[in-house]
Coordinates of C-alpha atoms in Angstrom, one line a residue:
M1 CA 0.0 -0.1 -0.1
Q2 CA 2.6 2.4 1.0
K3 CA 4.4 1.9 -2.5
E4 CA 1.3 2.4 -4.3
V5 CA 1.0 5.8 -2.5
S6 CA 4.7 6.7 -3.3
R7 CA 4.1 5.9 -6.8
A8 CA 0.6 7.9 -6.9
I9 CA 2.4 11.0 -5.2
K10 CA 5.6 10.7 -7.9
G11 CA 3.0 10.3 -10.7
T12 CA 1.0 13.5 -9.5
W13 CA 4.5 15.4 -9.5
I14 CA 5.7 14.0 -12.7
L15 CA 2.4 15.4 -14.3
T16 CA 2.1 18.4 -12.3
I17 CA 5.7 19.3 -13.2
A18 CA 5.2 18.8 -16.7
S19 CA 1.8 20.7 -16.8
L20 CA 3.3 23.5 -14.9
F21 CA 6.1 23.6 -17.3
S22 CA 3.7 23.9 -20.2
E23 CA 1.5 26.3 -18.6
L24 CA 4.9 28.3 -18.1
L25 CA 5.8 28.4 -21.7
S26 CA 1.9 29.1 -22.2
A27 CA 2.3 32.3 -20.1
I28 CA 5.8 33.2 -21.4
Y29 CA 4.7 33.0 -25.1
R30 CA 1.7 35.7 -24.5
I31 CA 4.7 38.1 -23.3
P32 CA 6.2 38.6 -26.7
L33 CA 3.0 37.8 -28.5
Q34 CA 1.1 40.6 -26.8
N35 CA 4.5 42.8 -27.0
I36 CA 4.8 42.4 -30.7
V37 CA 1.4 42.3 -32.0
G38 CA -0.4 44.8 -29.2
D39 CA -3.6 44.1 -27.4
R40 CA -5.7 44.2 -30.6
G41 CA -3.5 41.5 -32.3
Y42 CA -3.6 39.4 -29.1
F43 CA -7.3 39.8 -29.2
I44 CA -7.5 38.6 -32.8
Y45 CA -5.6 35.3 -31.8
Q46 CA -7.1 35.1 -28.5
Q47 CA -10.9 35.2 -29.9
V48 CA -10.7 31.6 -31.1
Y49 CA -8.9 30.2 -28.3
P50 CA -11.8 28.8 -26.4
I51 CA -12.2 26.3 -29.2
Y52 CA -8.8 25.3 -28.8
G53 CA -9.1 25.1 -25.0
I54 CA -12.1 22.8 -25.8
F55 CA -9.7 20.3 -27.6
S56 CA -7.0 21.0 -24.8
V57 CA -9.6 19.8 -22.1
L58 CA -10.5 16.6 -24.3
A59 CA -7.1 15.7 -25.3
L60 CA -5.2 16.6 -22.2
S61 CA -7.1 16.5 -19.2
G62 CA -10.9 15.6 -19.3
L63 CA -11.3 12.5 -21.4
P64 CA -7.7 11.1 -20.1
V65 CA -8.9 11.4 -16.3
V66 CA -12.1 9.6 -16.8
I67 CA -10.8 6.9 -19.5
S68 CA -7.9 6.4 -17.3
K69 CA -10.2 5.5 -14.2
T70 CA -12.1 2.9 -16.6
F71 CA -9.2 1.3 -17.9
A72 CA -7.7 0.9 -14.0
Q73 CA -11.0 -1.1 -13.4
Q74 CA -10.3 -3.8 -16.1
E75 CA -9.3 -7.4 -15.1
T76 CA -6.9 -8.2 -17.8
M77 CA -4.9 -6.9 -20.4
A78 CA -6.9 -8.1 -23.1
A79 CA -9.9 -6.3 -21.6
K80 CA -8.0 -3.0 -21.5
H81 CA -6.9 -3.4 -25.1
N82 CA -10.1 -4.2 -26.1
L83 CA -11.5 -1.0 -24.4
L84 CA -8.8 1.0 -25.9
K85 CA -9.7 0.2 -29.4
K86 CA -13.5 0.6 -29.0
T87 CA -13.0 4.0 -26.9
F88 CA -10.9 5.2 -29.9
I89 CA -13.4 4.2 -32.7
I90 CA -16.0 6.0 -30.9
L91 CA -13.9 8.9 -30.1
M92 CA -12.9 9.3 -33.9
L93 CA -16.4 9.2 -35.0
G94 CA -17.4 11.9 -32.6
C95 CA -14.5 14.1 -33.6
V96 CA -15.1 14.1 -37.5
V97 CA -18.3 15.2 -36.8
I98 CA -17.1 18.1 -34.7
T99 CA -14.4 19.3 -37.3
G100 CA -17.0 18.9 -39.9
L101 CA -19.4 21.1 -38.1
L102 CA -16.9 23.7 -36.9
W103 CA -15.5 24.0 -40.5
M104 CA -18.7 24.5 -42.3
S105 CA -20.2 26.9 -39.5
S106 CA -16.8 28.9 -39.4
R107 CA -18.2 32.1 -41.1
Y108 CA -21.1 32.2 -39.0
L109 CA -19.0 31.5 -35.7
A110 CA -16.7 34.4 -36.4
F111 CA -19.8 36.5 -37.2
L112 CA -21.0 35.9 -33.5
M113 CA -17.7 36.4 -32.2
G114 CA -17.8 40.0 -33.5
D115 CA -15.5 39.9 -36.5
P116 CA -16.2 37.9 -39.4
N117 CA -12.5 37.8 -40.5
L118 CA -11.8 35.2 -38.1
Y119 CA -13.1 32.4 -40.1
P120 CA -9.8 30.8 -40.9
E121 CA -8.7 30.5 -37.6
V122 CA -11.9 28.8 -36.6
R123 CA -11.1 26.3 -39.4
V124 CA -7.5 25.9 -38.6
V125 CA -8.2 25.2 -34.7
A126 CA -11.5 22.7 -36.0
L127 CA -8.5 20.4 -37.2
T128 CA -6.9 19.7 -33.9
F129 CA -10.3 17.9 -33.1
L130 CA -9.1 14.8 -35.1
L131 CA -6.2 14.2 -33.0
V132 CA -8.1 14.3 -29.5
P133 CA -8.9 10.1 -30.3
F134 CA -5.1 9.3 -30.2
E135 CA -4.2 11.7 -27.3
A136 CA -7.2 11.1 -24.8
T137 CA -7.3 7.3 -25.4
L138 CA -3.2 6.8 -24.8
R139 CA -2.7 9.3 -22.0
G140 CA -5.6 7.7 -20.2
Y141 CA -4.0 4.2 -20.8
F142 CA -0.8 5.0 -19.4
Q143 CA -2.1 7.2 -16.6
S144 CA -4.5 4.3 -15.7
D145 CA -1.3 2.6 -14.4
L146 CA 0.0 5.7 -12.7
I147 CA 2.8 5.9 -15.8
M148 CA 2.9 9.6 -16.3
E149 CA 5.9 10.2 -18.4
P150 CA 4.1 9.7 -21.7
S151 CA 1.6 12.3 -21.1
A152 CA 4.3 14.5 -19.5
I153 CA 6.8 14.3 -22.6
S154 CA 4.2 14.6 -25.0
Q155 CA 2.3 17.6 -23.3
V156 CA 5.6 19.7 -22.9
S157 CA 6.8 18.8 -26.7
E158 CA 3.3 19.6 -28.2
Q159 CA 3.3 23.1 -26.2
F160 CA 6.7 23.6 -27.2
F161 CA 6.4 23.5 -31.0
R162 CA 2.9 24.9 -30.8
I163 CA 4.9 27.9 -29.2
V164 CA 7.5 28.3 -31.8
I165 CA 4.9 28.5 -34.2
I166 CA 2.9 31.2 -32.5
I167 CA 6.1 33.4 -31.6
A168 CA 7.5 32.7 -35.7
S169 CA 4.0 34.3 -36.8
A170 CA 4.1 37.0 -34.2
M171 CA 7.8 37.9 -35.6
M172 CA 6.3 37.9 -39.3
F173 CA 3.7 40.2 -38.5
G174 CA 6.3 42.4 -36.7
H175 CA 8.2 42.3 -40.0
G176 CA 5.4 43.2 -42.1
L177 CA 5.0 39.7 -43.9
L178 CA 1.7 38.9 -42.6
N179 CA -1.5 40.9 -41.8
V180 CA -3.1 40.6 -38.3
Y181 CA -5.5 37.9 -39.5
Q182 CA -2.9 35.9 -41.3
M183 CA -0.9 36.2 -38.0
G184 CA -4.0 34.9 -35.9
T185 CA -4.5 31.8 -38.4
L186 CA -0.7 30.7 -38.8
A187 CA -0.2 31.1 -34.8
N188 CA -3.3 28.9 -34.0
S189 CA -2.1 26.2 -36.8
G190 CA 0.4 25.5 -33.9
A191 CA -1.9 23.6 -32.0
F192 CA -2.4 20.9 -34.8
I193 CA 1.3 20.7 -35.8
G194 CA 2.3 20.4 -32.1
G195 CA -0.5 17.8 -31.5
I196 CA 0.7 15.8 -34.5
L197 CA 4.0 15.3 -32.5
A198 CA 2.3 14.5 -29.4
V199 CA 0.5 11.8 -31.0
A200 CA 3.9 10.4 -32.4
I201 CA 5.3 10.1 -29.0
L202 CA 2.4 8.5 -27.6
V203 CA 2.5 6.0 -30.5
V204 CA 5.8 5.2 -30.2
R205 CA 5.6 4.5 -26.7
F206 CA 2.3 2.5 -26.8
L207 CA 4.0 0.4 -29.3
K208 CA 7.0 -0.5 -27.0
T209 CA 4.4 -1.0 -24.2
K210 CA 2.4 -3.4 -26.0
Q211 CA 5.1 -5.7 -27.0
V212 CA 5.7 -6.1 -23.5
D213 CA 2.4 -6.6 -22.2
S214 CA 1.3 -8.9 -25.3
M215 CA 0.6 -11.7 -23.0
P216 CA -2.2 -13.9 -24.6
Q217 CA -5.4 -13.4 -22.4
A218 CA -8.5 -15.2 -22.8
D219 CA -11.0 -13.2 -21.1
K220 CA -11.7 -9.7 -23.1
T221 CA -14.6 -8.6 -21.4
I222 CA -14.7 -5.1 -20.5
N223 CA -16.1 -3.9 -17.1
L224 CA -18.2 -0.8 -17.4
E225 CA -19.5 1.1 -14.5
H226 CA -23.1 2.0 -14.2
G227 CA -23.5 5.6 -15.0
L228 CA -20.3 6.1 -16.7
A229 CA -21.4 8.1 -19.7
L230 CA -23.0 10.5 -17.3
E231 CA -19.5 10.3 -15.6
V232 CA -17.7 11.0 -18.5
V233 CA -19.7 14.4 -19.7
L234 CA -19.2 15.1 -15.8
I235 CA -15.6 15.2 -15.8
V236 CA -15.2 16.4 -19.2
V237 CA -17.2 19.7 -18.7
F238 CA -15.9 20.3 -14.9
T239 CA -12.2 20.0 -15.8
G240 CA -12.6 22.4 -18.7
I241 CA -15.0 24.7 -16.7
T242 CA -13.1 28.0 -17.4
I243 CA -12.9 27.3 -21.1
F244 CA -16.6 27.4 -21.1
Y245 CA -16.6 30.8 -19.5
Q246 CA -14.2 31.8 -21.8
F247 CA -16.3 30.7 -24.9
I248 CA -19.2 32.8 -23.5
D249 CA -16.8 35.8 -23.4
S250 CA -15.7 35.3 -26.8
F251 CA -19.1 35.6 -28.1
S252 CA -20.6 38.3 -25.7
T253 CA -18.0 40.7 -24.2
L254 CA -17.1 42.4 -27.7
R255 CA -20.5 43.0 -28.6
L256 CA -21.5 44.3 -25.1
L257 CA -18.8 46.5 -25.3
M258 CA -20.0 47.8 -28.4
H259 CA -23.2 48.0 -27.6
A260 CA -22.4 50.2 -24.7
G261 CA -21.0 52.9 -27.2
M262 CA -17.3 51.4 -27.5
A263 CA -15.6 51.1 -31.0
L264 CA -14.7 48.1 -32.5
D265 CA -10.9 48.7 -32.4
Q266 CA -11.0 50.0 -28.6
A267 CA -13.5 47.1 -27.6
E268 CA -10.7 44.5 -29.1
I269 CA -8.2 46.1 -27.2
Q270 CA -10.3 45.8 -23.9
K271 CA -11.1 42.1 -24.7
G272 CA -7.3 41.7 -25.4
I273 CA -6.6 43.1 -22.0
F274 CA -9.2 41.1 -20.2
D275 CA -7.5 37.6 -21.9
R276 CA -3.9 38.4 -20.1
G277 CA -5.7 36.7 -17.4
Q278 CA -6.0 33.5 -19.0
P279 CA -2.6 32.1 -18.8
L280 CA -2.6 33.2 -15.1
L281 CA -5.5 31.3 -14.5
Q282 CA -4.4 28.3 -16.4
L283 CA -1.3 28.0 -14.5
G284 CA -2.9 28.1 -11.5
I285 CA -5.5 25.3 -12.0
V286 CA -3.2 23.2 -13.4
L287 CA -2.1 21.9 -10.1
S288 CA -5.6 20.8 -9.0
L289 CA -6.0 19.3 -12.6
S290 CA -2.6 17.1 -12.0
F291 CA -4.0 16.0 -8.4
V292 CA -7.5 15.1 -9.9
S293 CA -5.7 13.2 -12.8
T294 CA -3.7 10.9 -9.9
I295 CA -6.8 10.2 -7.7
M296 CA -9.5 9.1 -10.4
P297 CA -7.4 5.8 -11.3
Q298 CA -7.2 5.0 -7.6
L299 CA -11.1 5.1 -7.3
K300 CA -11.3 2.3 -9.2
E301 CA -14.5 0.2 -8.5
T302 CA -15.3 2.4 -5.3
N303 CA -16.1 6.0 -5.6
R304 CA -17.0 6.4 -1.7
L305 CA -13.4 6.8 -0.6
K306 CA -13.4 3.4 1.1
Q307 CA -10.2 2.5 -0.8
N308 CA -7.2 4.8 -0.7
K309 CA -9.2 7.5 1.4
N310 CA -6.1 8.3 3.1
T311 CA -4.1 9.2 0.1
I312 CA -7.0 11.0 -1.6
Q313 CA -7.6 13.0 1.5
K314 CA -3.8 14.0 2.0
M315 CA -3.9 15.0 -1.9
V316 CA -7.1 17.4 -1.5
R317 CA -5.6 19.2 1.4
V318 CA -2.5 19.8 0.0
C319 CA -3.9 20.9 -3.4
L320 CA -6.3 23.3 -1.5
W321 CA -3.3 24.7 0.5
L322 CA -1.2 25.2 -2.8
S323 CA -4.4 27.1 -4.4
V324 CA -5.0 29.4 -1.6
A325 CA -1.2 30.2 -1.9
E326 CA -1.6 30.8 -5.3
T327 CA -4.6 32.8 -5.6
A328 CA -3.5 35.0 -2.5
G329 CA -0.1 35.8 -3.8
L330 CA -1.4 36.7 -7.6
I331 CA -3.8 39.1 -5.9
A332 CA -1.5 40.7 -3.9
L333 CA 1.2 41.0 -6.3
M334 CA -1.3 43.0 -8.9
P335 CA -0.2 45.4 -10.9
Q336 CA 3.1 43.9 -10.9
I337 CA 2.6 40.8 -12.1
N338 CA 0.6 42.4 -14.9
T339 CA 3.1 45.0 -15.9
M340 CA 6.1 42.4 -15.8
L341 CA 4.1 40.2 -18.5
F342 CA 2.5 42.5 -20.3
T343 CA 4.3 45.8 -20.4
D344 CA 1.7 47.8 -18.5
P345 CA -0.6 47.4 -15.7
S346 CA -3.7 48.0 -17.9
G347 CA -6.7 45.9 -16.2
S348 CA -5.1 44.9 -12.8
K349 CA -8.2 45.5 -11.1
T350 CA -10.1 43.0 -13.7
L351 CA -7.3 40.4 -13.2
S352 CA -7.4 40.6 -9.5
I353 CA -10.8 39.8 -9.8
Y354 CA -10.6 37.1 -12.1
M355 CA -7.7 35.3 -9.9
L356 CA -10.4 34.3 -7.6
S357 CA -11.4 31.6 -10.1
I358 CA -7.8 29.6 -9.1
L359 CA -9.3 28.6 -5.6
I360 CA -12.9 28.3 -6.9
V361 CA -12.6 26.2 -9.5
S362 CA -9.7 23.8 -7.7
F363 CA -12.2 23.4 -5.2
I364 CA -14.9 22.4 -7.7
N365 CA -12.6 20.1 -9.5
L366 CA -11.7 18.2 -6.1
L367 CA -15.1 17.8 -5.3
V368 CA -16.4 16.3 -8.6
A369 CA -13.2 14.1 -8.8
V370 CA -14.0 12.5 -5.4
T371 CA -17.5 12.1 -5.8
S372 CA -18.0 11.3 -9.6
G373 CA -19.0 8.0 -8.7
D374 CA -22.2 9.4 -6.9
D375 CA -24.7 8.3 -9.7
E376 CA -27.3 9.9 -8.0
K377 CA -26.2 13.2 -7.6
N378 CA -24.0 13.4 -10.9
L379 CA -26.9 14.5 -12.7
H380 CA -27.7 17.5 -10.4
K381 CA -24.1 18.7 -10.6
L382 CA -24.8 18.6 -14.3
I383 CA -27.7 20.9 -13.7
L384 CA -25.4 23.1 -11.5
F385 CA -22.8 23.2 -14.3
G386 CA -25.9 24.4 -16.9
M387 CA -27.1 27.0 -14.3
S388 CA -23.8 28.5 -14.1
L389 CA -23.5 29.1 -17.7
V390 CA -27.1 30.6 -17.9
T391 CA -25.8 32.7 -14.7
K392 CA -22.8 33.8 -16.8
I393 CA -24.5 34.8 -19.7
A394 CA -27.3 36.7 -17.7
L395 CA -24.6 38.6 -15.6
N396 CA -22.6 39.4 -18.7
V397 CA -25.8 41.3 -20.4
I398 CA -25.8 43.1 -17.0
L399 CA -22.5 43.7 -15.7
V400 CA -20.3 44.1 -18.6
P401 CA -22.0 47.4 -20.2
K402 CA -21.7 48.9 -16.6
F403 CA -18.4 47.8 -15.9
G404 CA -16.7 47.0 -18.7
I405 CA -14.1 44.1 -18.5
A406 CA -14.2 44.0 -14.7
G407 CA -18.1 43.1 -15.0
S408 CA -17.1 40.0 -17.1
A409 CA -14.5 38.8 -14.5
I410 CA -17.1 39.3 -11.9
A411 CA -19.7 37.5 -13.9
T412 CA -17.1 34.5 -14.2
V413 CA -16.6 34.3 -10.4
L414 CA -20.1 34.5 -9.4
S415 CA -21.1 31.9 -12.0
E416 CA -18.6 29.6 -10.4
C417 CA -19.7 30.1 -7.0
V418 CA -23.0 28.8 -8.1
I419 CA -21.4 25.4 -8.8
L420 CA -19.3 25.4 -5.6
F421 CA -22.1 26.3 -3.3
G422 CA -24.6 24.2 -5.2
I423 CA -22.2 21.1 -5.0
L424 CA -21.6 21.8 -1.2
T425 CA -25.3 22.2 -0.6
I426 CA -25.8 18.7 -2.2
Y427 CA -23.6 17.0 0.4
N428 CA -25.0 19.1 3.2
F429 CA -21.5 20.9 3.7
N430 CA -20.2 17.9 5.1
R431 CA -16.5 18.3 4.8
E432 CA -15.6 14.8 6.6
F433 CA -15.3 13.2 3.2
L434 CA -12.5 15.4 2.5
S435 CA -10.9 15.7 5.7
L436 CA -11.5 19.2 5.7
D437 CA -12.5 20.2 9.4
K438 CA -13.4 23.7 10.5
K439 CA -10.0 24.4 12.1
F440 CA -8.4 23.4 8.7
M441 CA -10.3 25.7 6.8
K442 CA -10.3 28.6 9.0
N443 CA -6.5 28.6 9.3
L444 CA -6.2 28.4 5.5
I445 CA -8.4 31.3 5.2
K446 CA -6.1 33.0 7.8
T447 CA -2.8 32.0 6.2
G448 CA -3.7 33.6 2.7
L449 CA -5.2 36.5 4.1
I450 CA -2.3 37.3 6.2
M451 CA 0.3 36.5 3.6
A452 CA -1.5 38.8 1.0
V453 CA -1.7 41.5 3.2
V454 CA 2.0 41.3 4.1
V455 CA 3.0 41.1 0.3
K456 CA 0.8 44.0 -0.6
I457 CA 2.4 46.2 2.1
V458 CA 6.1 44.9 1.0
V459 CA 4.9 45.9 -2.6
K460 CA 3.6 49.1 -1.8
L461 CA 6.5 50.5 0.4
L462 CA 8.7 49.3 -2.8
S463 CA 6.6 51.0 -5.2
T464 CA 6.8 54.4 -3.4
Y465 CA 10.6 54.4 -4.5
L466 CA 10.3 52.6 -8.0
S467 CA 8.5 53.6 -10.8
M468 CA 5.9 51.5 -12.5
T469 CA 8.1 50.1 -15.2
R470 CA 8.7 46.1 -16.4
A471 CA 12.1 46.1 -15.2
N472 CA 11.1 47.5 -11.5
S473 CA 8.1 45.3 -11.5
V474 CA 10.5 42.3 -12.2
L475 CA 12.4 43.4 -9.1
I476 CA 9.6 44.0 -7.0
N477 CA 8.2 40.3 -7.6
I478 CA 11.7 38.9 -6.8
I479 CA 11.9 40.6 -3.2
A480 CA 7.8 40.1 -2.6
I481 CA 7.5 36.1 -3.6
P482 CA 10.0 35.0 -1.2
I483 CA 8.8 37.0 1.4
G484 CA 5.2 35.7 0.9
A485 CA 6.5 32.0 0.5
Y486 CA 8.2 32.2 3.9
I487 CA 5.1 34.0 5.7
Y488 CA 2.8 31.2 4.2
L489 CA 5.1 28.2 5.2
K490 CA 6.0 29.5 8.8
L491 CA 2.3 30.4 9.5
S492 CA 1.2 26.7 8.0
K493 CA 3.7 25.2 10.2
R494 CA 2.7 27.2 13.6
W495 CA -1.0 26.4 13.0
H496 CA 0.0 22.6 12.0
M497 CA -2.3 23.0 8.9
L498 CA -0.4 19.8 7.2
T499 CA 0.7 16.6 8.7
K500 CA 4.5 15.7 8.1
A501 CA 3.3 13.0 5.6
E502 CA 1.1 15.9 3.5
W503 CA 4.3 18.3 3.8
E504 CA 6.3 15.5 2.2
I505 CA 3.9 15.2 -0.8
L506 CA 5.2 18.7 -2.1
P507 CA 8.1 18.5 -4.2
M508 CA 11.2 18.2 -2.4
G509 CA 9.1 17.6 0.7
K510 CA 11.3 15.5 3.0
Y511 CA 14.0 18.5 2.4
L512 CA 11.4 20.7 3.3
T513 CA 10.2 19.1 6.4
K514 CA 13.9 18.9 7.6
F515 CA 14.3 22.8 6.7
M516 CA 11.1 23.6 8.2
K517 CA 11.9 20.9 11.3
I518 CA 8.4 19.5 10.8
E519 CA 7.6 16.6 13.1
D520 CA 4.8 14.4 13.5

């Protein structure tokens, strides 16, 4: 059992580090992209990003998570390969239909987004869905055995080549070789090209593994849980929850800003500023998604935490502890983070509001993952998801004309709260199944607030002597981040927020426990 726990934790951090590295690349490339093409050019590229985001959810997180759990339930290798083949065929048929529909409706979708010239970008992103069957099934196959390396290597390689193409297209635009729409189309084609590389890596690894596992098995019977279809939908929509809100923003925010009297070019710039928050949000949420990716296969035949309960509870507590640190830190460091990444502090208040989504969505992901096998409640969760989307649309209509892009950020956070408090209500606010007692939650909130306040004071003091330039923002962040981390660690130790075993889940956890002198 201890060996399995150690393997699970190792698998979590392999995938987490790879995902963090990928998202770090995703955040970094947006800096030169936005710097070269400006906020309007950034908008042109980013406006169709939610469509790519849906592909990313299907290929990288949502489908692999639930597929890995289903694979883990199979009793023989023959059954596992039989399930792999049938899952691939079903996904391929569905994704061919999706690609065709997106291609044929691209002009209409571009019109709804507010700029008819975006249709070539919609078409090139549509092609990425043809890669979903390969990526989702193979990643799920490996992750079911807690083998995270293939997913990690393919994910980083895919992101790297995608970014190379994006930066190359931005540079070509900067030298006048492409107009802004051609730049956006070429940049978005990087997702398809990078995806092909990821598929190649996964297929090669699978063929090697299959040779090793090619023991003859008589029983090819596939074991499927009752309510599996609903669970698939549940995990996919919730792991990609932020993408659906961004999808709504792509079709509403620009038009609502223009309806409020803003000119098209200015509205596009404002939407581009709002989109600065997406890489920061993704970077924060990737932690919880990595924990969910490791938790799901361990649920296997039981979803009521009878097996592996201790391991899952540790991961839940550590994940929330990290999410609070990320959220509080990012809010406290605005507008310095914004200036450091995107040259100016425009929209910093909006981004601060938007960062609350990191904590809320991380909590939602954990709640959904550990209760995904509760067939009686899964339909209720999907209804909550639908209610939140309706809430987002309604709040956008009300708040964006009054408060601009800040209204969109508020609408997103409040819509996420509909789901969070809805799920907690369904389970009568019972924290026991997550091992989240009142003392832990109280100390977690206090620690985050104290750390944020101290960091904000440090930033304010430094800002009185340093002007708001990119170089100075980098310097302020270099000073403030270690101070914030030290305070968060010291308070966490003082209030015994994590056990020694939970501290050891963190990267270099054993060294950290020695440095912090953590005892049982």
